[in-house]
Amino acid sequence: MPELVNLVRPLRNLALTNISRPRTTLAVSIDWEIESSPTIVIGTDSDSLPSFLSGTLSLNVNEPPVEIGGFTAVLNVHTVQKKPVKNRCAKCKDQYFEIHHWSFLNQHTVLQSGSQTFPFSTLIPGHLPASIDSPLLSISYEFHAEVHFKSQNTETNTPRTVDFKRILTVRRRISVPNLPLQTTRNFPAEGIRVESSINPIIRPAEVNNVSLSLTGLLVSPGNGQNDHLWRLWKGAWRLEENIEAIAIPCERHRCLVTENGSEGFVRRKSRTLGKGGIYNAWEENAAEGTAEVEFGVNIRQSSNGPGSAYSYDTKSLDGTKVTHALVIELVFVKEHFPQGQLDLAIRTGVGRILTLTYLVVLADDQSIAPGWAMESLPSYQDEWVSPPGYLEGVFNQVREF
């Protein structure tokens, strides 16, 4: 159809006009400057002193004169329950707690061109939860300022409102020694002893090194019997995150939980932040029955951003609790050979999986408590200052295959 082609072709040479509208500048704008630390760090427990927040708000007038009807600001703790008590209930899902409210201009005031500064400050109590974004809930500290004004130079004297919203990051300080944790785990049935050196603080942006020293892999019963060797075959590690939160209902649905005698429903969630295999990251001395294992632990980053990929360790009075554990599994196969003839070793078909669990803390440098809290207790030769403590849970596990 040549006639149709001739009609369409001239359209390619038409110049497109710029129909985009010019960007308008508002008569009034708001900006701020934080004088204290941009990351607020609250104490290690609910009885600690509150943290101080201070700064200045700038009210910029670009088109004078402007009549200000009101200028206020508020700092709220916004909790979003991702598994609320009642689905599709906005009040069960979104809950607000007001920390402080500022009223800078509460009467009509005419301002000329320029910038007006308004200082603000408040205390953040230590019992409040830290900022978090997890599959169960998210807690954010929202700063919201708004100004109502009317421009006197325009014909339409319609009141307008300008909003200013920012998010503050609040962390809870952690008192944990920032030194390698030296532990020893014994497996009496196999005669294997594992000495580990692990940094108790896992930093999300770094590769955290783990060192294991294995002894007792060679068993020589004597009396002409064959020697036995537990040969390390492979291993694996994973970093687990355990989240616990309490879903608080609104006034309308409070009757759903009063029957249980509690304030809300307990929600729990576990997820794996990172995992990897251990295949050749060790040096083995079969003649002495020892092995040295070294590998790195890191966090799998999410495409949605690091804020949704993990949560820092925290514990607050509202029931929010986040803990982390490093789980290491070592697979051994049993071999036997005549005494002193290691080159004739034959696998017996017997295997063991040794599981090691270490409680670690996921934090950054801003959350680590300074001073004495970072110092570890001294030890003199092989004598420690106190008897060993036994934590809840199973930290050593042996599986046969």
mmCIF file of C-alpha atoms in Angstrom:
data_model
loop_
_atom_site.group_PDB
_atom_site.id
_atom_site.type_symbol
_atom_site.label_atom_id
_atom_site.label_comp_id
_atom_site.label_asym_id
_atom_site.label_seq_id
_atom_site.Cartn_x
_atom_site.Cartn_y
_atom_site.Cartn_z
ATOM 1 C CA MET A 1 0.000 0.000 0.000
ATOM 2 C CA PRO A 2 2.229 2.873 -1.242
ATOM 3 C CA GLU A 3 -0.462 5.489 -0.624
ATOM 4 C CA LEU A 4 -0.541 4.706 3.102
ATOM 5 C CA VAL A 5 3.265 4.773 3.327
ATOM 6 C CA ASN A 6 3.398 8.235 1.790
ATOM 7 C CA LEU A 7 0.923 9.483 4.358
ATOM 8 C CA VAL A 8 2.797 8.083 7.370
ATOM 9 C CA ARG A 9 6.368 8.948 6.292
ATOM 10 C CA PRO A 10 6.082 12.766 6.586
ATOM 11 C CA LEU A 11 5.197 12.402 10.274
ATOM 12 C CA ARG A 12 8.791 11.374 11.005
ATOM 13 C CA ASN A 13 10.077 14.833 10.106
ATOM 14 C CA LEU A 14 7.772 16.686 12.478
ATOM 15 C CA ALA A 15 9.618 18.434 15.310
ATOM 16 C CA LEU A 16 8.203 17.611 18.728
ATOM 17 C CA THR A 17 7.576 20.701 20.808
ATOM 18 C CA ASN A 18 8.629 20.829 24.444
ATOM 19 C CA ILE A 19 5.348 20.699 26.299
ATOM 20 C CA SER A 20 6.870 20.072 29.748
ATOM 21 C CA ARG A 21 5.911 22.698 32.252
ATOM 22 C CA PRO A 22 8.606 24.701 33.999
ATOM 23 C CA ARG A 23 9.338 23.649 37.558
ATOM 24 C CA THR A 24 7.760 26.023 40.000
ATOM 25 C CA THR A 25 9.487 27.105 43.186
ATOM 26 C CA LEU A 26 7.419 27.126 46.342
ATOM 27 C CA ALA A 27 7.127 30.347 48.241
ATOM 28 C CA VAL A 28 8.177 28.590 51.468
ATOM 29 C CA SER A 29 10.526 25.646 52.015
ATOM 30 C CA ILE A 30 11.795 23.796 55.106
ATOM 31 C CA ASP A 31 15.234 22.361 55.791
ATOM 32 C CA TRP A 32 17.045 21.115 58.863
ATOM 33 C CA GLU A 33 20.482 20.547 60.358
ATOM 34 C CA ILE A 34 21.160 17.968 63.057
ATOM 35 C CA GLU A 35 23.677 19.211 65.618
ATOM 36 C CA SER A 36 23.857 15.963 67.573
ATOM 37 C CA SER A 37 24.902 12.626 66.084
ATOM 38 C CA PRO A 38 22.765 11.664 63.049
ATOM 39 C CA THR A 39 22.518 8.135 64.474
ATOM 40 C CA ILE A 40 20.935 8.166 67.918
ATOM 41 C CA VAL A 41 22.330 5.455 70.195
ATOM 42 C CA ILE A 42 20.287 4.636 73.278
ATOM 43 C CA GLY A 43 21.533 2.748 76.329
ATOM 44 C CA THR A 44 22.016 -0.955 76.856
ATOM 45 C CA ASP A 45 18.925 -1.378 79.059
ATOM 46 C CA SER A 46 15.686 0.337 80.013
ATOM 47 C CA ASP A 47 17.251 2.012 83.085
ATOM 48 C CA SER A 48 19.943 3.809 81.097
ATOM 49 C CA LEU A 49 19.985 7.565 80.620
ATOM 50 C CA PRO A 50 18.044 9.000 77.653
ATOM 51 C CA SER A 51 19.807 10.119 74.483
ATOM 52 C CA PHE A 52 19.870 13.747 73.381
ATOM 53 C CA LEU A 53 18.644 14.991 69.999
ATOM 54 C CA SER A 54 19.179 18.603 68.938
ATOM 55 C CA GLY A 55 19.130 20.571 65.713
ATOM 56 C CA THR A 56 17.712 23.585 63.904
ATOM 57 C CA LEU A 57 14.872 23.965 61.424
ATOM 58 C CA SER A 58 15.224 26.558 58.664
ATOM 59 C CA LEU A 59 12.100 28.247 57.307
ATOM 60 C CA ASN A 60 13.078 29.717 53.932
ATOM 61 C CA VAL A 61 10.828 32.408 52.414
ATOM 62 C CA ASN A 62 11.409 32.747 48.655
ATOM 63 C CA GLU A 63 8.539 35.076 47.632
ATOM 64 C CA PRO A 64 7.834 37.841 50.161
ATOM 65 C CA PRO A 65 5.703 38.747 51.899
ATOM 66 C CA VAL A 66 4.227 35.515 53.309
ATOM 67 C CA GLU A 67 1.718 35.177 56.107
ATOM 68 C CA ILE A 68 2.488 32.142 58.281
ATOM 69 C CA GLY A 69 -0.561 30.567 59.866
ATOM 70 C CA GLY A 70 1.310 27.939 61.890
ATOM 71 C CA PHE A 71 4.645 26.139 62.055
ATOM 72 C CA THR A 72 4.823 22.884 64.043
ATOM 73 C CA ALA A 73 6.894 19.699 64.232
ATOM 74 C CA VAL A 74 6.502 16.309 65.891
ATOM 75 C CA LEU A 75 8.715 13.265 66.510
ATOM 76 C CA ASN A 76 6.839 9.943 66.498
ATOM 77 C CA VAL A 77 7.734 6.282 66.868
ATOM 78 C CA HIS A 78 5.916 4.511 64.046
ATOM 79 C CA THR A 79 5.411 0.759 64.485
ATOM 80 C CA VAL A 80 4.101 -1.278 61.564
ATOM 81 C CA GLN A 81 2.905 -4.770 62.478
ATOM 82 C CA LYS A 82 3.363 -6.919 59.370
ATOM 83 C CA LYS A 83 1.410 -9.727 61.062
ATOM 84 C CA PRO A 84 -1.180 -7.763 63.068
ATOM 85 C CA VAL A 85 -3.724 -9.190 65.471
ATOM 86 C CA LYS A 86 -6.550 -8.437 63.042
ATOM 87 C CA ASN A 87 -5.869 -8.426 59.339
ATOM 88 C CA ARG A 88 -7.072 -5.414 57.336
ATOM 89 C CA CYS A 89 -7.296 -3.309 60.499
ATOM 90 C CA ALA A 90 -5.336 -0.098 59.995
ATOM 91 C CA LYS A 91 -5.094 0.646 63.728
ATOM 92 C CA CYS A 92 -3.766 -2.830 64.524
ATOM 93 C CA LYS A 93 -1.193 -2.491 61.768
ATOM 94 C CA ASP A 94 0.016 1.112 62.228
ATOM 95 C CA GLN A 95 0.654 2.419 65.737
ATOM 96 C CA TYR A 96 2.171 5.771 66.728
ATOM 97 C CA PHE A 97 3.808 6.982 69.922
ATOM 98 C CA GLU A 98 4.566 10.689 70.241
ATOM 99 C CA ILE A 99 7.936 11.554 71.784
ATOM 100 C CA HIS A 100 7.797 15.345 71.510
ATOM 101 C CA HIS A 101 5.765 18.080 69.827
ATOM 102 C CA TRP A 102 7.095 21.537 68.946
ATOM 103 C CA SER A 103 4.991 24.624 68.195
ATOM 104 C CA PHE A 104 7.325 27.239 66.711
ATOM 105 C CA LEU A 105 4.708 29.685 65.365
ATOM 106 C CA ASN A 106 1.170 29.330 66.678
ATOM 107 C CA GLN A 107 -0.205 32.700 65.555
ATOM 108 C CA HIS A 108 -0.372 34.566 62.249
ATOM 109 C CA THR A 109 3.006 36.095 61.405
ATOM 110 C CA VAL A 110 4.141 37.959 58.271
ATOM 111 C CA LEU A 111 7.671 37.068 57.132
ATOM 112 C CA GLN A 112 9.801 38.797 54.523
ATOM 113 C CA SER A 113 12.326 37.176 52.193
ATOM 114 C CA GLY A 114 15.085 35.266 53.939
ATOM 115 C CA SER A 115 15.704 32.338 56.228
ATOM 116 C CA GLN A 116 14.424 31.976 59.777
ATOM 117 C CA THR A 117 15.985 29.364 62.093
ATOM 118 C CA PHE A 118 14.195 27.571 64.926
ATOM 119 C CA PRO A 119 16.224 25.388 67.318
ATOM 120 C CA PHE A 120 14.697 22.189 68.676
ATOM 121 C CA SER A 121 15.797 19.514 71.122
ATOM 122 C CA THR A 122 14.378 16.544 72.985
ATOM 123 C CA LEU A 123 15.346 13.445 74.944
ATOM 124 C CA ILE A 124 14.779 9.923 73.594
ATOM 125 C CA PRO A 125 14.039 7.588 76.544
ATOM 126 C CA GLY A 126 16.094 4.435 76.889
ATOM 127 C CA HIS A 127 13.060 2.132 77.165
ATOM 128 C CA LEU A 128 11.986 2.810 73.571
ATOM 129 C CA PRO A 129 12.828 0.195 70.917
ATOM 130 C CA ALA A 130 15.544 0.660 68.318
ATOM 131 C CA SER A 131 14.932 1.135 64.604
ATOM 132 C CA ILE A 132 14.234 -2.141 62.847
ATOM 133 C CA ASP A 133 12.886 -3.454 59.552
ATOM 134 C CA SER A 134 12.105 -7.172 59.775
ATOM 135 C CA PRO A 135 9.545 -9.636 58.365
ATOM 136 C CA LEU A 136 7.475 -9.296 61.569
ATOM 137 C CA LEU A 137 7.472 -5.556 62.173
ATOM 138 C CA SER A 138 9.204 -2.299 61.368
ATOM 139 C CA ILE A 139 9.961 0.493 63.839
ATOM 140 C CA SER A 140 10.959 3.926 62.569
ATOM 141 C CA TYR A 141 11.460 7.330 64.181
ATOM 142 C CA GLU A 142 9.653 9.854 61.990
ATOM 143 C CA PHE A 143 10.253 13.598 62.204
ATOM 144 C CA HIS A 144 7.437 15.581 60.577
ATOM 145 C CA ALA A 145 7.318 19.377 60.272
ATOM 146 C CA GLU A 146 4.678 21.401 58.444
ATOM 147 C CA VAL A 147 3.987 25.068 57.831
ATOM 148 C CA HIS A 148 0.696 26.709 56.786
ATOM 149 C CA PHE A 149 1.051 29.949 54.840
ATOM 150 C CA LYS A 150 -0.632 32.371 52.431
ATOM 151 C CA SER A 151 1.255 34.388 49.832
ATOM 152 C CA GLN A 152 0.179 38.046 49.818
ATOM 153 C CA ASN A 153 1.506 38.812 46.298
ATOM 154 C CA THR A 154 -0.861 36.476 44.457
ATOM 155 C CA GLU A 155 -4.454 37.226 43.552
ATOM 156 C CA THR A 156 -5.713 33.947 44.999
ATOM 157 C CA ASN A 157 -5.253 34.044 48.735
ATOM 158 C CA THR A 158 -5.570 30.263 49.154
ATOM 159 C CA PRO A 159 -3.820 28.745 52.207
ATOM 160 C CA ARG A 160 -1.115 26.229 51.358
ATOM 161 C CA THR A 161 0.827 23.649 53.357
ATOM 162 C CA VAL A 162 4.432 22.497 53.016
ATOM 163 C CA ASP A 163 5.509 19.222 54.657
ATOM 164 C CA PHE A 164 8.988 18.172 55.721
ATOM 165 C CA LYS A 165 9.554 14.494 56.648
ATOM 166 C CA ARG A 166 12.736 12.742 57.710
ATOM 167 C CA ILE A 167 13.606 9.385 59.280
ATOM 168 C CA LEU A 168 15.979 9.151 62.251
ATOM 169 C CA THR A 169 18.081 6.045 62.857
ATOM 170 C CA VAL A 170 18.062 4.828 66.459
ATOM 171 C CA ARG A 171 20.341 1.998 67.585
ATOM 172 C CA ARG A 172 20.690 0.258 70.927
ATOM 173 C CA ARG A 173 24.166 0.152 72.410
ATOM 174 C CA ILE A 174 25.588 -3.340 72.907
ATOM 175 C CA SER A 175 28.024 -4.256 75.680
ATOM 176 C CA VAL A 176 30.070 -7.115 74.268
ATOM 177 C CA PRO A 177 33.861 -7.641 74.198
ATOM 178 C CA ASN A 178 35.227 -6.656 70.810
ATOM 179 C CA LEU A 179 37.880 -9.370 71.022
ATOM 180 C CA PRO A 180 38.047 -12.915 69.594
ATOM 181 C CA LEU A 181 35.993 -15.403 71.573
ATOM 182 C CA GLN A 182 38.074 -18.427 72.592
ATOM 183 C CA THR A 183 35.945 -21.521 73.255
ATOM 184 C CA THR A 184 36.522 -25.268 73.507
ATOM 185 C CA ARG A 185 33.975 -27.937 72.616
ATOM 186 C CA ASN A 186 34.491 -31.619 73.468
ATOM 187 C CA PHE A 187 32.832 -34.626 71.835
ATOM 188 C CA PRO A 188 33.671 -37.508 74.221
ATOM 189 C CA ALA A 189 32.127 -40.306 72.146
ATOM 190 C CA GLU A 190 34.408 -39.561 69.201
ATOM 191 C CA GLY A 191 37.297 -38.180 71.250
ATOM 192 C CA ILE A 192 37.355 -34.991 69.144
ATOM 193 C CA ARG A 193 38.142 -31.607 70.648
ATOM 194 C CA VAL A 194 37.371 -28.348 68.825
ATOM 195 C CA GLU A 195 39.045 -25.093 69.864
ATOM 196 C CA SER A 196 37.538 -22.072 68.128
ATOM 197 C CA SER A 197 38.481 -18.421 67.750
ATOM 198 C CA ILE A 198 35.500 -16.317 66.638
ATOM 199 C CA ASN A 199 34.831 -12.614 66.836
ATOM 200 C CA PRO A 200 31.529 -12.324 68.749
ATOM 201 C CA ILE A 201 30.595 -9.231 66.705
ATOM 202 C CA ILE A 202 29.492 -9.900 63.122
ATOM 203 C CA ARG A 203 29.740 -6.789 60.944
ATOM 204 C CA PRO A 204 27.412 -6.841 57.925
ATOM 205 C CA ALA A 205 29.762 -5.060 55.522
ATOM 206 C CA GLU A 206 32.834 -7.186 56.279
ATOM 207 C CA VAL A 207 34.034 -10.764 55.941
ATOM 208 C CA ASN A 208 34.303 -12.201 59.455
ATOM 209 C CA ASN A 209 37.029 -14.827 59.900
ATOM 210 C CA VAL A 210 36.530 -18.049 61.858
ATOM 211 C CA SER A 211 39.360 -20.350 63.001
ATOM 212 C CA LEU A 212 38.889 -23.915 64.276
ATOM 213 C CA SER A 213 41.585 -26.192 65.675
ATOM 214 C CA LEU A 214 40.680 -29.911 65.731
ATOM 215 C CA THR A 215 42.517 -32.475 67.831
ATOM 216 C CA GLY A 216 41.886 -36.105 68.749
ATOM 217 C CA LEU A 217 41.164 -37.236 65.187
ATOM 218 C CA LEU A 218 43.584 -40.194 65.469
ATOM 219 C CA VAL A 219 42.761 -43.059 67.840
ATOM 220 C CA SER A 220 45.407 -45.727 68.529
ATOM 221 C CA PRO A 221 43.939 -48.455 70.789
ATOM 222 C CA GLY A 222 47.123 -50.589 70.673
ATOM 223 C CA ASN A 223 47.179 -54.338 71.409
ATOM 224 C CA GLY A 224 47.639 -55.032 67.714
ATOM 225 C CA GLN A 225 44.321 -53.471 66.762
ATOM 226 C CA ASN A 226 43.862 -51.146 63.819
ATOM 227 C CA ASP A 227 44.182 -47.408 64.280
ATOM 228 C CA HIS A 228 41.150 -45.220 63.571
ATOM 229 C CA LEU A 229 41.187 -41.801 61.932
ATOM 230 C CA TRP A 230 38.320 -39.323 61.764
ATOM 231 C CA ARG A 231 39.072 -37.638 58.456
ATOM 232 C CA LEU A 232 37.424 -34.280 57.800
ATOM 233 C CA TRP A 233 35.443 -34.585 54.582
ATOM 234 C CA LYS A 234 33.549 -31.303 54.237
ATOM 235 C CA GLY A 235 31.620 -28.731 56.215
ATOM 236 C CA ALA A 236 29.077 -25.943 56.045
ATOM 237 C CA TRP A 237 28.118 -22.803 57.957
ATOM 238 C CA ARG A 238 25.045 -20.622 58.197
ATOM 239 C CA LEU A 239 24.186 -17.420 60.041
ATOM 240 C CA GLU A 240 20.708 -17.561 61.559
ATOM 241 C CA GLU A 241 18.574 -14.648 62.711
ATOM 242 C CA ASN A 242 15.787 -15.173 65.262
ATOM 243 C CA ILE A 243 13.165 -12.438 65.609
ATOM 244 C CA GLU A 244 10.513 -12.225 68.307
ATOM 245 C CA ALA A 245 7.843 -9.537 68.569
ATOM 246 C CA ILE A 246 4.480 -8.959 70.233
ATOM 247 C CA ALA A 247 1.565 -7.816 68.080
ATOM 248 C CA ILE A 248 -0.441 -5.307 70.150
ATOM 249 C CA PRO A 249 -4.110 -4.919 69.121
ATOM 250 C CA CYS A 250 -6.073 -1.699 68.930
ATOM 251 C CA GLU A 251 -8.837 -0.803 71.378
ATOM 252 C CA ARG A 252 -11.486 -2.355 69.165
ATOM 253 C CA HIS A 253 -9.784 -5.760 68.921
ATOM 254 C CA ARG A 254 -8.305 -5.905 72.410
ATOM 255 C CA CYS A 255 -10.920 -8.485 73.328
ATOM 256 C CA LEU A 256 -9.162 -11.017 71.076
ATOM 257 C CA VAL A 257 -6.169 -11.268 73.436
ATOM 258 C CA THR A 258 -7.665 -10.517 76.863
ATOM 259 C CA GLU A 259 -8.865 -14.110 77.064
ATOM 260 C CA ASN A 260 -5.238 -15.300 77.131
ATOM 261 C CA GLY A 261 -4.283 -12.819 79.854
ATOM 262 C CA SER A 262 -1.572 -11.188 77.706
ATOM 263 C CA GLU A 263 -1.214 -7.853 75.943
ATOM 264 C CA GLY A 264 -0.801 -9.341 72.473
ATOM 265 C CA PHE A 265 0.173 -12.297 70.349
ATOM 266 C CA VAL A 266 3.802 -13.408 70.252
ATOM 267 C CA ARG A 267 5.210 -13.670 66.730
ATOM 268 C CA ARG A 268 8.432 -15.521 65.926
ATOM 269 C CA LYS A 269 10.425 -15.693 62.725
ATOM 270 C CA SER A 270 13.748 -17.281 61.792
ATOM 271 C CA ARG A 271 15.702 -16.682 58.611
ATOM 272 C CA THR A 272 19.146 -17.422 57.225
ATOM 273 C CA LEU A 273 21.256 -14.345 56.512
ATOM 274 C CA GLY A 274 24.124 -16.183 54.871
ATOM 275 C CA LYS A 275 25.499 -19.652 54.269
ATOM 276 C CA GLY A 276 28.404 -21.350 52.597
ATOM 277 C CA GLY A 277 30.307 -24.591 52.187
ATOM 278 C CA ILE A 278 33.675 -25.656 53.597
ATOM 279 C CA TYR A 279 35.470 -27.957 51.165
ATOM 280 C CA ASN A 280 39.209 -27.244 51.163
ATOM 281 C CA ALA A 281 39.714 -24.508 53.765
ATOM 282 C CA TRP A 282 41.767 -26.652 56.147
ATOM 283 C CA GLU A 283 45.199 -28.134 56.712
ATOM 284 C CA GLU A 284 45.180 -31.698 58.013
ATOM 285 C CA ASN A 285 47.958 -33.610 59.752
ATOM 286 C CA ALA A 286 46.710 -37.193 59.753
ATOM 287 C CA ALA A 287 49.831 -38.553 61.461
ATOM 288 C CA GLU A 288 49.150 -36.401 64.540
ATOM 289 C CA GLY A 289 45.352 -36.420 64.249
ATOM 290 C CA THR A 290 44.952 -32.640 63.975
ATOM 291 C CA ALA A 291 43.402 -30.209 61.514
ATOM 292 C CA GLU A 292 43.244 -26.417 61.199
ATOM 293 C CA VAL A 293 40.136 -24.921 59.585
ATOM 294 C CA GLU A 294 39.795 -21.274 58.524
ATOM 295 C CA PHE A 295 36.973 -19.668 56.545
ATOM 296 C CA GLY A 296 35.049 -16.409 56.244
ATOM 297 C CA VAL A 297 31.459 -15.582 57.183
ATOM 298 C CA ASN A 298 29.519 -12.852 55.405
ATOM 299 C CA ILE A 299 25.919 -11.760 54.980
ATOM 300 C CA ARG A 300 24.014 -12.271 51.760
ATOM 301 C CA GLN A 301 22.978 -8.818 50.575
ATOM 302 C CA SER A 302 19.413 -8.362 49.343
ATOM 303 C CA SER A 303 18.466 -6.577 46.142
ATOM 304 C CA ASN A 304 15.950 -4.523 48.133
ATOM 305 C CA GLY A 305 18.722 -2.878 50.156
ATOM 306 C CA PRO A 306 20.643 -3.761 53.307
ATOM 307 C CA GLY A 307 17.881 -2.452 55.564
ATOM 308 C CA SER A 308 15.552 -5.333 54.663
ATOM 309 C CA ALA A 309 18.252 -8.013 54.453
ATOM 310 C CA TYR A 310 19.074 -8.188 58.172
ATOM 311 C CA SER A 311 18.355 -6.652 61.574
ATOM 312 C CA TYR A 312 20.768 -5.670 64.317
ATOM 313 C CA ASP A 313 20.677 -7.333 67.726
ATOM 314 C CA THR A 314 18.252 -5.604 70.045
ATOM 315 C CA LYS A 315 15.969 -6.186 73.017
ATOM 316 C CA SER A 316 13.348 -3.782 74.346
ATOM 317 C CA LEU A 317 10.485 -3.678 76.827
ATOM 318 C CA ASP A 318 7.815 -3.941 74.131
ATOM 319 C CA GLY A 319 8.851 -7.564 73.508
ATOM 320 C CA THR A 320 10.950 -6.971 70.397
ATOM 321 C CA LYS A 321 14.016 -9.205 70.432
ATOM 322 C CA VAL A 322 16.541 -10.027 67.715
ATOM 323 C CA THR A 323 19.359 -12.550 68.222
ATOM 324 C CA HIS A 324 21.853 -14.262 65.920
ATOM 325 C CA ALA A 325 23.653 -17.584 65.949
ATOM 326 C CA LEU A 326 26.472 -19.007 63.847
ATOM 327 C CA VAL A 327 25.950 -22.717 63.138
ATOM 328 C CA ILE A 328 28.894 -24.785 61.859
ATOM 329 C CA GLU A 329 28.570 -28.395 60.693
ATOM 330 C CA LEU A 330 31.634 -30.592 60.134
ATOM 331 C CA VAL A 331 31.320 -33.949 58.362
ATOM 332 C CA PHE A 332 33.810 -36.690 59.287
ATOM 333 C CA VAL A 333 34.306 -40.169 57.823
ATOM 334 C CA LYS A 334 35.980 -42.944 59.789
ATOM 335 C CA GLU A 335 38.989 -44.770 58.360
ATOM 336 C CA HIS A 336 41.020 -47.649 59.810
ATOM 337 C CA PHE A 337 44.483 -48.924 58.973
ATOM 338 C CA PRO A 338 47.171 -51.143 60.505
ATOM 339 C CA GLN A 339 49.178 -49.451 63.204
ATOM 340 C CA GLY A 340 51.734 -47.075 61.708
ATOM 341 C CA GLN A 341 50.617 -47.673 58.090
ATOM 342 C CA LEU A 342 48.514 -44.624 57.278
ATOM 343 C CA ASP A 343 48.906 -45.144 53.527
ATOM 344 C CA LEU A 344 46.753 -48.300 53.827
ATOM 345 C CA ALA A 345 43.775 -46.437 55.307
ATOM 346 C CA ILE A 346 40.349 -47.736 54.230
ATOM 347 C CA ARG A 347 36.999 -46.085 54.872
ATOM 348 C CA THR A 348 34.682 -48.033 57.146
ATOM 349 C CA GLY A 349 31.388 -46.488 56.011
ATOM 350 C CA VAL A 350 30.862 -44.823 59.410
ATOM 351 C CA GLY A 351 30.428 -41.069 59.544
ATOM 352 C CA ARG A 352 29.650 -38.297 61.999
ATOM 353 C CA ILE A 353 28.247 -34.777 61.635
ATOM 354 C CA LEU A 354 29.384 -32.472 64.425
ATOM 355 C CA THR A 355 27.242 -29.358 64.876
ATOM 356 C CA LEU A 356 28.667 -26.309 66.648
ATOM 357 C CA THR A 357 26.451 -23.344 67.580
ATOM 358 C CA TYR A 358 27.881 -19.984 68.665
ATOM 359 C CA LEU A 359 25.863 -17.009 69.863
ATOM 360 C CA VAL A 360 27.070 -13.906 68.005
ATOM 361 C CA VAL A 361 25.985 -10.275 67.829
ATOM 362 C CA LEU A 362 25.183 -8.469 64.595
ATOM 363 C CA ALA A 363 26.194 -4.835 65.052
ATOM 364 C CA ASP A 364 28.263 -2.003 63.631
ATOM 365 C CA ASP A 365 30.878 0.219 65.251
ATOM 366 C CA GLN A 366 28.279 2.768 66.392
ATOM 367 C CA SER A 367 26.389 0.187 68.469
ATOM 368 C CA ILE A 368 29.414 -1.184 70.334
ATOM 369 C CA ALA A 369 29.787 0.157 73.853
ATOM 370 C CA PRO A 370 33.147 1.899 74.395
ATOM 371 C CA GLY A 371 35.488 1.756 77.364
ATOM 372 C CA TRP A 372 35.405 -1.027 79.905
ATOM 373 C CA ALA A 373 32.609 -2.913 78.138
ATOM 374 C CA MET A 374 34.997 -3.755 75.279
ATOM 375 C CA GLU A 375 37.630 -5.274 77.575
ATOM 376 C CA SER A 376 37.599 -9.023 78.145
ATOM 377 C CA LEU A 377 38.283 -10.651 81.492
ATOM 378 C CA PRO A 378 41.926 -11.658 82.045
ATOM 379 C CA SER A 379 43.158 -15.244 82.197
ATOM 380 C CA TYR A 380 46.315 -16.551 83.835
ATOM 381 C CA GLN A 381 47.852 -19.458 81.925
ATOM 382 C CA ASP A 382 45.029 -22.035 81.848
ATOM 383 C CA GLU A 383 43.106 -20.677 84.842
ATOM 384 C CA TRP A 384 40.068 -18.484 84.234
ATOM 385 C CA VAL A 385 38.679 -15.965 86.688
ATOM 386 C CA SER A 386 35.327 -17.736 86.992
ATOM 387 C CA PRO A 387 33.802 -21.160 86.309
ATOM 388 C CA PRO A 388 32.283 -21.712 82.871
ATOM 389 C CA GLY A 389 28.722 -20.612 82.240
ATOM 390 C CA TYR A 390 26.205 -22.799 80.458
ATOM 391 C CA LEU A 391 23.744 -21.009 78.211
ATOM 392 C CA GLU A 392 20.303 -22.252 77.299
ATOM 393 C CA GLY A 393 19.959 -24.387 74.203
ATOM 394 C CA VAL A 394 21.901 -27.209 72.573
ATOM 395 C CA PHE A 395 25.278 -26.030 71.297
ATOM 396 C CA ASN A 396 26.928 -29.389 70.564
ATOM 397 C CA GLN A 397 25.244 -32.047 68.490
ATOM 398 C CA VAL A 398 26.412 -35.298 66.900
ATOM 399 C CA ARG A 399 24.595 -37.095 64.099
ATOM 400 C CA GLU A 400 25.492 -40.472 62.649
ATOM 401 C CA PHE A 401 25.181 -41.557 59.046
#
